[in-house]
Short mmCIF file of C-alpha atoms and ligand atoms in Angstrom, two decimals:
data_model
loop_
_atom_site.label_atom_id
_atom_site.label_comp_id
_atom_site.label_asym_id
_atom_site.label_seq_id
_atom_site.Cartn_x
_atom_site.Cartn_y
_atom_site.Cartn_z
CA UNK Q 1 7.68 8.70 -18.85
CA UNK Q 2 10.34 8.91 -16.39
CA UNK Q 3 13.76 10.48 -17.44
CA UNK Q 4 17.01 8.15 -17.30
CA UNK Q 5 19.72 9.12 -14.90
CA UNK Q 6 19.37 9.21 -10.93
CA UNK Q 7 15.75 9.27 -9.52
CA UNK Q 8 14.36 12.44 -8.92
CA UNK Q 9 11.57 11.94 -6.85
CA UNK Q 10 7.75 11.67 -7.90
CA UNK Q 11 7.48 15.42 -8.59
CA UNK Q 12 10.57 16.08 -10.41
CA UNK Q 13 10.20 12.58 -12.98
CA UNK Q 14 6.58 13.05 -13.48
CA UNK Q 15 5.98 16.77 -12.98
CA UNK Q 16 3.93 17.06 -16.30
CA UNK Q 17 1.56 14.71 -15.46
CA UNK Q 18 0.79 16.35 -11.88
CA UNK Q 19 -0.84 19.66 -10.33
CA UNK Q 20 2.00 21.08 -9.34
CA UNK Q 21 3.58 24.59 -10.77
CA UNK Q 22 6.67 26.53 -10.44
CA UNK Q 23 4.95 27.72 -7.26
CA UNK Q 24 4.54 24.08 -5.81
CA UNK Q 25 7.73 23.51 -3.29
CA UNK Q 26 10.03 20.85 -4.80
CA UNK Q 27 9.23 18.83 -2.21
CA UNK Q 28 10.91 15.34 -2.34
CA UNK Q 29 12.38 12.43 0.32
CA UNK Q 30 13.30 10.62 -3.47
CA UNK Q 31 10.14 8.77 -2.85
CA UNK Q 32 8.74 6.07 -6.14
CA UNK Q 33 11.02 4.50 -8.57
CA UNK Q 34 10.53 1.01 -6.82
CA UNK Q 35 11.59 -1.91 -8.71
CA UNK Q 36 9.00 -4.19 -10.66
CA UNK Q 37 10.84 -7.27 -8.95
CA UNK Q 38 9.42 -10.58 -11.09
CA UNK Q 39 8.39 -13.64 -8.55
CA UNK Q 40 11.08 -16.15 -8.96
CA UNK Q 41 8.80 -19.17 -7.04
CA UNK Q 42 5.15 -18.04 -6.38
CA UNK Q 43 4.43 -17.10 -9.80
CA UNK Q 44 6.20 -20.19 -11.37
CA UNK Q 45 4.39 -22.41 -8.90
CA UNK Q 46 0.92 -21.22 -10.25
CA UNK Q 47 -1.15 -23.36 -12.43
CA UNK Q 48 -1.79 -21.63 -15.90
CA UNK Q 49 0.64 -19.55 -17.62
CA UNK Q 50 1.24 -16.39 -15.23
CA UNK Q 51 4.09 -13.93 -15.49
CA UNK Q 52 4.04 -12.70 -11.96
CA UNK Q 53 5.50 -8.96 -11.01
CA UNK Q 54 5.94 -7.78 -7.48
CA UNK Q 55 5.71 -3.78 -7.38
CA UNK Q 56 7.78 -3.41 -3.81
CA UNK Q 57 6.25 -0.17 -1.89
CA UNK Q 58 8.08 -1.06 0.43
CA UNK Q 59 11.27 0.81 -0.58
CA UNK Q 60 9.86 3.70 -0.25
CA UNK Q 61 11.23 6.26 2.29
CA UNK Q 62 9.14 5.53 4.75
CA UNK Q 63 8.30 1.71 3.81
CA UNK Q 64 4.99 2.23 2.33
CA UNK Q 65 3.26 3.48 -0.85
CA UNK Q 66 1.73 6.49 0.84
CA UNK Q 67 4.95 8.54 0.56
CA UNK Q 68 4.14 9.21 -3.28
CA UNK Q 69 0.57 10.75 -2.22
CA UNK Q 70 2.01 12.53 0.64
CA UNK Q 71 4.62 14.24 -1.00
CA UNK Q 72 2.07 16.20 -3.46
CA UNK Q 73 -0.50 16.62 -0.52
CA UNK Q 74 2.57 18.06 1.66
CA UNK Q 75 4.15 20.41 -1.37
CA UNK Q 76 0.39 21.51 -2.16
CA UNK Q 77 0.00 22.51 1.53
CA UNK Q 78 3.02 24.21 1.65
CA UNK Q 79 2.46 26.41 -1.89
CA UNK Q 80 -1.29 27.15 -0.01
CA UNK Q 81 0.93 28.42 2.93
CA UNK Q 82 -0.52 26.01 5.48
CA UNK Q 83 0.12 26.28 9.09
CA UNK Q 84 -0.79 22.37 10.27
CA UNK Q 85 -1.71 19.23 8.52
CA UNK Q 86 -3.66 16.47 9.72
CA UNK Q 87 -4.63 12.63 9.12
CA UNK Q 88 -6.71 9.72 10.08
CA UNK Q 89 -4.67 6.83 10.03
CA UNK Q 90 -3.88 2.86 10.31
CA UNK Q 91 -0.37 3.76 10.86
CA UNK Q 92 1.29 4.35 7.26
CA UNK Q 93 -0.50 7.65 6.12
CA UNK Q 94 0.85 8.52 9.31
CA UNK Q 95 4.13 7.99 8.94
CA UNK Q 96 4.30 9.42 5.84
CA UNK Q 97 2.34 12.52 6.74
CA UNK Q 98 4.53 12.84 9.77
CA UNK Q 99 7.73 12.84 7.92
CA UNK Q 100 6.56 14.84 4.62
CA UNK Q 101 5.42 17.42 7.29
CA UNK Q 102 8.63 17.22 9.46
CA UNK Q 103 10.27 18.18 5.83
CA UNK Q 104 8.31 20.72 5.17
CA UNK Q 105 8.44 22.46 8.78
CA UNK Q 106 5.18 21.90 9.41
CA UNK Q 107 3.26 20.62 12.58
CA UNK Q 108 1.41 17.45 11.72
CA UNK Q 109 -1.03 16.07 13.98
CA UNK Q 110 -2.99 12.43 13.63
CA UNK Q 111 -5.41 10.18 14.73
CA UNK Q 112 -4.60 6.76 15.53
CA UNK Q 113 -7.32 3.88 16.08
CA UNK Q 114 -5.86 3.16 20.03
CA UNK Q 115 -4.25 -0.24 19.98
CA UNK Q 116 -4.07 -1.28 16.36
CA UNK Q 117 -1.34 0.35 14.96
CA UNK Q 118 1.93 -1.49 14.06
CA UNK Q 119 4.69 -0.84 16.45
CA UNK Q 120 7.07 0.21 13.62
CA UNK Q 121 4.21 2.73 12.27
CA UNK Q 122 3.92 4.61 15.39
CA UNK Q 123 7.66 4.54 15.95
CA UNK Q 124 8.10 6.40 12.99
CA UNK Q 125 5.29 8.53 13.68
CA UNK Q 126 6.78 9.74 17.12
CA UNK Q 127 10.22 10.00 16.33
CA UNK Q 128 9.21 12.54 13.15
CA UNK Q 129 7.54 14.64 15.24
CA UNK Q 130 3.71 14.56 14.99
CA UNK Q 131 1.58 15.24 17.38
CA UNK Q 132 -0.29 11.42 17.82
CA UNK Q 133 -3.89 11.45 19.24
CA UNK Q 134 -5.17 7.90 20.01
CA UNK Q 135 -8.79 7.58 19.77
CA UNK Q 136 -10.80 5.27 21.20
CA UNK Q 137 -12.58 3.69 18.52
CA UNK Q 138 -11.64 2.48 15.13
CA UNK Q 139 -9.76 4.09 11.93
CA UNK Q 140 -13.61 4.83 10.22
CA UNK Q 141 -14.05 7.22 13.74
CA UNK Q 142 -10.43 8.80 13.22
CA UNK Q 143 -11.50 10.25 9.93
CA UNK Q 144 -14.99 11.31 11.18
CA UNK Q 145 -13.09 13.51 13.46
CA UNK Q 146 -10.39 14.37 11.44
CA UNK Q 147 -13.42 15.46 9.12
CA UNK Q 148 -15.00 17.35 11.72
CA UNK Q 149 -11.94 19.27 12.55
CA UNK Q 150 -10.91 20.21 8.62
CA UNK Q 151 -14.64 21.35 8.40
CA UNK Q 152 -13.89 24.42 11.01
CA UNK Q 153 -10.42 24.46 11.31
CA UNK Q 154 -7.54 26.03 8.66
CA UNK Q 155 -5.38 22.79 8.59
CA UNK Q 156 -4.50 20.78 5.42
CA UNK Q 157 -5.85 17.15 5.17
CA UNK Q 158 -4.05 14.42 4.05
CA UNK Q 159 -5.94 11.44 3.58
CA UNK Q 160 -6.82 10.33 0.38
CA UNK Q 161 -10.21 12.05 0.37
CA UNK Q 162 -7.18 14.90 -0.66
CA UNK Q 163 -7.09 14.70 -4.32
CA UNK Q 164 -3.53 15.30 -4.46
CA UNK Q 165 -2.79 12.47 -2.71
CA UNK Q 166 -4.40 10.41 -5.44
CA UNK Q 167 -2.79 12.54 -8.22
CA UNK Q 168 0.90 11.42 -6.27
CA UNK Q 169 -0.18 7.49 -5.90
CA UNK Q 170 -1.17 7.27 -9.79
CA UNK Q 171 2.88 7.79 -10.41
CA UNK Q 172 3.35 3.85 -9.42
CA UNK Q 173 1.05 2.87 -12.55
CA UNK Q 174 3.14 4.94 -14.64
CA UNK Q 175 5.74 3.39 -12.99
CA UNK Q 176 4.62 -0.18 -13.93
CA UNK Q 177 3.75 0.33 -17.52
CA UNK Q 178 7.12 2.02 -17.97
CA UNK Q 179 9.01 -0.98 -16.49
CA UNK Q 180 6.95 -2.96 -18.64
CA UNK Q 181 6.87 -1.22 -21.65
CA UNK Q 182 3.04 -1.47 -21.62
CA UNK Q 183 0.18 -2.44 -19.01
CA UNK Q 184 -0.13 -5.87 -17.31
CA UNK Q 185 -3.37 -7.72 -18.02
CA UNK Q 186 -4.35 -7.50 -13.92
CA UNK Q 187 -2.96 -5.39 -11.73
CA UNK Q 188 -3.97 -6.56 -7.49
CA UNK Q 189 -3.90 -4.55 -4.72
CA UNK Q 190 -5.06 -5.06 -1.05
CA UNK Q 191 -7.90 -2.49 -0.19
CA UNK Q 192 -8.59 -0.93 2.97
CA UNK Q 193 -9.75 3.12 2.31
CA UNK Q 194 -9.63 2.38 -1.26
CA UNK Q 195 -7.88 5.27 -2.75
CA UNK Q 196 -4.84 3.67 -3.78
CA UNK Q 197 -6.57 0.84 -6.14
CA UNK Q 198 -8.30 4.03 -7.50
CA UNK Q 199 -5.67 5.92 -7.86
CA UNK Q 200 -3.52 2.94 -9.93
CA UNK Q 201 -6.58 3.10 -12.34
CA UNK Q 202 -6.67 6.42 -12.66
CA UNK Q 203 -3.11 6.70 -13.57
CA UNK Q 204 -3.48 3.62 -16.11
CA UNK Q 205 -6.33 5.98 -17.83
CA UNK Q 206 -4.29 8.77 -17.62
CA UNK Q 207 -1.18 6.74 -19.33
CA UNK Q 208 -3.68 5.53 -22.30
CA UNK Q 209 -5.10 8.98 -22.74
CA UNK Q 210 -1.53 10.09 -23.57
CA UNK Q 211 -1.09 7.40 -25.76
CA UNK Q 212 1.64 5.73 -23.50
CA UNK Q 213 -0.36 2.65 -23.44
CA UNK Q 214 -3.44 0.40 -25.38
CA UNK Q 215 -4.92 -1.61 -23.10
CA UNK Q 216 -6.04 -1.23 -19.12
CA UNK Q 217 -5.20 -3.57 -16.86
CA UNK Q 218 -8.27 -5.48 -14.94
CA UNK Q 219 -8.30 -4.42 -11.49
CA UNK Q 220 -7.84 -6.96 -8.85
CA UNK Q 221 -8.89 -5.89 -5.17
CA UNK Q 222 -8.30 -7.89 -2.05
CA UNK Q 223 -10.10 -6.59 1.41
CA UNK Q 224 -9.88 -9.41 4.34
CA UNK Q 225 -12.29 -11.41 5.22
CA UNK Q 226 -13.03 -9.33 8.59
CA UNK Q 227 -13.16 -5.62 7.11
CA UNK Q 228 -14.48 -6.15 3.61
CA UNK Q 229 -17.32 -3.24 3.36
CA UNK Q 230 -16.63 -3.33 -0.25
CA UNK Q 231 -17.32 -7.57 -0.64
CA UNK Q 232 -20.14 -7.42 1.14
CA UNK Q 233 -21.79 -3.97 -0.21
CA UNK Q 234 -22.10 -2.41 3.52
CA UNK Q 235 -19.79 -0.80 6.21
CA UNK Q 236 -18.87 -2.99 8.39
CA UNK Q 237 -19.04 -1.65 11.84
CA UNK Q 238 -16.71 -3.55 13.80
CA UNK Q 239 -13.82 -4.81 11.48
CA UNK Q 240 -11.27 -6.91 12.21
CA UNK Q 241 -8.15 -8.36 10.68
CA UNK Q 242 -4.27 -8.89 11.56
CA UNK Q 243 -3.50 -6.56 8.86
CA UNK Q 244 -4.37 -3.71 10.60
CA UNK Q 245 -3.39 -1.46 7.82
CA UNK Q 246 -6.58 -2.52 5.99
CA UNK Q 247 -8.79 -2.39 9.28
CA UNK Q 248 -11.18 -0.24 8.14
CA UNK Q 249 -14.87 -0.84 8.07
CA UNK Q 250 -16.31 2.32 5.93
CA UNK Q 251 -13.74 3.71 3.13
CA UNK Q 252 -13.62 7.05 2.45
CA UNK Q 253 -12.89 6.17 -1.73
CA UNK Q 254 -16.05 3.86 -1.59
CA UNK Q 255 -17.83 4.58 -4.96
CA UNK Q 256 -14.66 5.89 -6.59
CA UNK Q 257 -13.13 2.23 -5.93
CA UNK Q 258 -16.24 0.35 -7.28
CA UNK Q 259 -16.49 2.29 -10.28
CA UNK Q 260 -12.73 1.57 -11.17
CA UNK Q 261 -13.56 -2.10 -10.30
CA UNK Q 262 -16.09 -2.32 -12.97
CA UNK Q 263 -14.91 -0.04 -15.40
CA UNK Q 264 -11.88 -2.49 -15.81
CA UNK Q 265 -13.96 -5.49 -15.48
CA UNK Q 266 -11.88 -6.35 -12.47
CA UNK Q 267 -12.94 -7.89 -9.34
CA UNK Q 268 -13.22 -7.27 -5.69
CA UNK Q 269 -12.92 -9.96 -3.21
CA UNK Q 270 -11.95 -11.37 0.19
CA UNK Q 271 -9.30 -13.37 1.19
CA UNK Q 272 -8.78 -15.33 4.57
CA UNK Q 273 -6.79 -14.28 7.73
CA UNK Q 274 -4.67 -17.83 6.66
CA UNK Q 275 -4.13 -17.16 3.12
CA UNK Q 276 -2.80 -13.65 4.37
CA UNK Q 277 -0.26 -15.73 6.76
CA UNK Q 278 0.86 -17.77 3.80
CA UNK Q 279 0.93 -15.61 1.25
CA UNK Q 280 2.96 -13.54 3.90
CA UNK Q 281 5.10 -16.25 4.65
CA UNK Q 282 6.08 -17.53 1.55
CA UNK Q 283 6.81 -13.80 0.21
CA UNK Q 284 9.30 -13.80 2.99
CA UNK Q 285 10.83 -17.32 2.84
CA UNK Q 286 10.80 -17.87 -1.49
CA UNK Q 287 10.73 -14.81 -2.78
CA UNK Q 288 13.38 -12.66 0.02
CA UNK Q 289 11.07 -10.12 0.18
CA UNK Q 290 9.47 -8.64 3.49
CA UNK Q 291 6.26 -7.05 3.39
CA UNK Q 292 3.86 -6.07 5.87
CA UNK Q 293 0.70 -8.29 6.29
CA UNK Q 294 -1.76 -6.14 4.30
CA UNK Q 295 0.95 -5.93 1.77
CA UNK Q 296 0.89 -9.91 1.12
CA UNK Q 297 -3.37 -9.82 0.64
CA UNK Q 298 -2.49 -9.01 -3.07
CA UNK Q 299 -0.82 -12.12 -3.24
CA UNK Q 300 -3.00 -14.13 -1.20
CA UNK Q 301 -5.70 -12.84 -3.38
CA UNK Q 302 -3.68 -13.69 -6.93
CA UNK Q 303 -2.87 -17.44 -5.84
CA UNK Q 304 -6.45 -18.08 -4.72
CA UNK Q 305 -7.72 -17.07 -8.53
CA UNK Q 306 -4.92 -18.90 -10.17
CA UNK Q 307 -5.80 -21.92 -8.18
CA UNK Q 308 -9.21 -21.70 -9.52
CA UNK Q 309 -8.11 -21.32 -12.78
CA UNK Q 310 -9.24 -17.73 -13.23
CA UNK Q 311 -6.60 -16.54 -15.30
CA UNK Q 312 -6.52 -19.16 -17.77
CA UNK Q 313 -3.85 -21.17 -20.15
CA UNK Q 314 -3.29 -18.16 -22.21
CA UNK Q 315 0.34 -15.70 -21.15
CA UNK Q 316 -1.26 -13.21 -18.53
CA UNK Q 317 1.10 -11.04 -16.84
CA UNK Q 318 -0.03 -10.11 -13.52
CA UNK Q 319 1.17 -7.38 -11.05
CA UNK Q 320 0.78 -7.50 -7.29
CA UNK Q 321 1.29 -4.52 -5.28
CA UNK Q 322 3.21 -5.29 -2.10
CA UNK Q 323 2.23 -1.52 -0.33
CA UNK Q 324 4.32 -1.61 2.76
CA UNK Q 325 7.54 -3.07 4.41
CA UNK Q 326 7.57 -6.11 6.71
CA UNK Q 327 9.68 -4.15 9.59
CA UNK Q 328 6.47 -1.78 10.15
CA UNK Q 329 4.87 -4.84 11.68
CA UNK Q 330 7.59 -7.12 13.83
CA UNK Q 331 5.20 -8.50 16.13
CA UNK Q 332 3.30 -10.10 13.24
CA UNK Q 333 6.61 -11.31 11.80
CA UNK Q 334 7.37 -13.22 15.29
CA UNK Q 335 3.91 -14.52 15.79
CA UNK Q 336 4.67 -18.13 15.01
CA UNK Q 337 8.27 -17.70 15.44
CA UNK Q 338 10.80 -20.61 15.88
CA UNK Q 339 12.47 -20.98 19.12
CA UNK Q 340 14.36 -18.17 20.21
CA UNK Q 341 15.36 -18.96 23.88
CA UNK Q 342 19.22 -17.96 23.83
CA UNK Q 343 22.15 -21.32 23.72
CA UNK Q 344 24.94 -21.13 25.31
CA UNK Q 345 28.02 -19.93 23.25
CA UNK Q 346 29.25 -23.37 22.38
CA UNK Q 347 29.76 -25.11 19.01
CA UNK Q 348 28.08 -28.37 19.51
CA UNK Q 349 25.34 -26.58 21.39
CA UNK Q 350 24.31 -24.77 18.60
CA UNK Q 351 24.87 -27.18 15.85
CA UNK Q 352 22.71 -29.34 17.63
CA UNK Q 353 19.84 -26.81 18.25
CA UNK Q 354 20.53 -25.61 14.68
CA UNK Q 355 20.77 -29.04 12.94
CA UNK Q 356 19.05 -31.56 15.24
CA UNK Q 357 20.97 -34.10 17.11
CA UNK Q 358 21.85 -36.72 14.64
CA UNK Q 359 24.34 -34.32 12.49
CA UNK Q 360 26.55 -33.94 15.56
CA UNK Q 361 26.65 -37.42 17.05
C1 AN7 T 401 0.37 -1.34 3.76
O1 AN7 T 401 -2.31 4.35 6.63
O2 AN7 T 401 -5.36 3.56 5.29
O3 AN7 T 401 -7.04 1.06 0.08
O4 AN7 T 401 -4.26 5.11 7.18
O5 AN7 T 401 -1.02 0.89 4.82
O6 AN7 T 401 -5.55 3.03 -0.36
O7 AN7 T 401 -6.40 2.58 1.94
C2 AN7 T 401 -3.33 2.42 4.96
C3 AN7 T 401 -3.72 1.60 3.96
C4 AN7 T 401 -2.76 -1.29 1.87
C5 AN7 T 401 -4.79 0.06 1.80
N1 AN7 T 401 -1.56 -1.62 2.34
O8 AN7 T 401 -4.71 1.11 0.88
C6 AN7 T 401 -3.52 4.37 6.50
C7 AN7 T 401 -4.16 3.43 5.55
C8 AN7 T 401 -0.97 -0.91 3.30
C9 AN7 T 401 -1.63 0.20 3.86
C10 AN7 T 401 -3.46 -0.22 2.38
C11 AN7 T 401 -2.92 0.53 3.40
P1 AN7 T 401 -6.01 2.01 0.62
#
């Protein structure tokens, strides 16, 4: 469990329960310690008897959930005296790879799928100094090449086929039953390369190994409709989706993912391109919080089964992780947005545009 006092960082407040040494750099952006933030409309709006947490990635240093991975990966890389790292990415391992590295003083180089990475992603990317390849194909042909290089080349990898990275992204279970004082009875998470819904259930066994907990949560996992290799049980060579953090048609954490699936007797499912949008929407508009649109699948994915009476009349207490910020992804945000042609600097003028006519006459 986490000490009290100011947050450390993933390494420093959970140092026992990861690889690292005295040798291992003490590596940290203060990355984790998010806040469990309870739904104050979706959840109450929900048929049955839910108790509805939101686990907010977002607030991470670089706005997603990978910076917890990416800090071990980056501090193991360093202690191993690594010259260059390297990624596949949708746009957040990126970022987070990027700016662990720039930390770190060391070159970073990635592979984005040309085209469908989030403007905000590939800002950050830039700006912290990687060296970005676009590739003309999809994320699934990034990481064939960024396999291909790691094969016959010294430089560190830092997707989540890296085992530290999963070691790192277990701290937000911890992180949840600590909040809690125990496990939730589902825990949902939007699923794209599937590491990070394996690494949550590998960090809930981990926390009931240690006694810190009884029970483990059911797993809940949410791919869209477009890019749901795991649903349908085959890759899916072309896959699309809005959420182009989950756009990924063959992930690398395939089996790992399924077996955590079952051995929680959880569930993995789809949900729609529309109840992304809403559940996107009404994360932004009831509960104040911004996510990115792969963030708010979770969501999507948790009102669908309540709707259809999955969970039941008994208390459940459900936990949705939203994995990444809504600023990585502003053109999604302004999509369907209201009219924003400028009015001219005038009282009435606005009021009226504000308003509507009637309130002014
Ligand atoms: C916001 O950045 O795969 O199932 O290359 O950015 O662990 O892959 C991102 C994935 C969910 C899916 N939400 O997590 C990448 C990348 C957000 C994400 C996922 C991602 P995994």
């Amino acid at each position: 469990m986490a000490q009290g006092g100011p947050w450390r960082g993933v390494i420093a407040e959970y140092e026992d329960l990861l690889p690292v040494t005295e040798a291992t750099p003490r590596l940290t952006l203060l990355e984790g310690g998010t806040p469990l933030i309870p739904s104050a409309q979706i959840g109450p709006s929900l048929p049955g008897d839910l108790r509805l947490f939101l686990k907010f990635e977002g607030l991470n240093p670089t706005g997603s959930f990978k910076d917890r991975g990416m800090v071990v990966a980056v501090a193991k890389a360093m202690e191993a005296g690594a010259r260059a790292t390297i990624c596949a990415s949708t746009g957040n391992t990126s970022a987070s790879a990027a700016a662990y590295s720039a930390r770190a003083g060391i070159p970073c180089m990635v592979l984005i799928p040309h085209g469908y990475i989030a403007l905000g992603k590939l800002a950050q990317t830039v700006r912290h100094g990687a060296k970005v390849v676009p590739i003309k194909g999809n994320f699934d042909d990034c990481l064939r090449v960024v396999r291909d290089i790691v094969a016959h080349y010294p430089i560190a990898l830092l997707n989540s086929l890296n085992p530290y990275r999963m070691d790192g992204q277990k701290t937000a279970a911890f992180e949840v039953c600590d909040a809690l004082r125990g496990a939730p009875d589902y825990h949902a998470l939007p699923v794209g390369n599937a590491g990070n819904v394996t690494a949550y259930w590998w960090g809930y066994c981990h926390y009931r190994e240690l006694g810190m907990i009884d029970l483990q949560p059911r797993m809940l996992g949410f791919q869209a409709e477009g890019a749901a290799p795991l649903v349908r049980g085959e890759p899916i060579a072309k896959p699309e989706t809005r959420a182009t953090a989950i756009r990924i048609g063959n992930p690398a954490r395939w089996r790992d993912a399924m077996r955590a699936i079952r051995e929680s007797r959880g569930l993995i499912t789809t949900v729609s391109e529309d109840e992304i949008r809403s559940a996107y929407e009404r994360l932004a508009a009831e509960e104040g919080l911004f996510v990115e649109p792969a963030s708010a699948a979770s969501v999507a994915g948790v009102i669908r089964l309540a709707e259809n009476g999955f969970f039941g009349e008994e208390p459940t207490t459900v936990v949705c992780t939203l994995t990444g910020h809504g600023l990585k992804d502003p053109d999604y945000a302004l999509d369907a947005a209201p009219d924003l042609e400028p009015s001219p600097p005038d009282a009435e003028a606005v009021l009226e545009r504000s308003l509507g006519s009637h309130v002014c006459a």
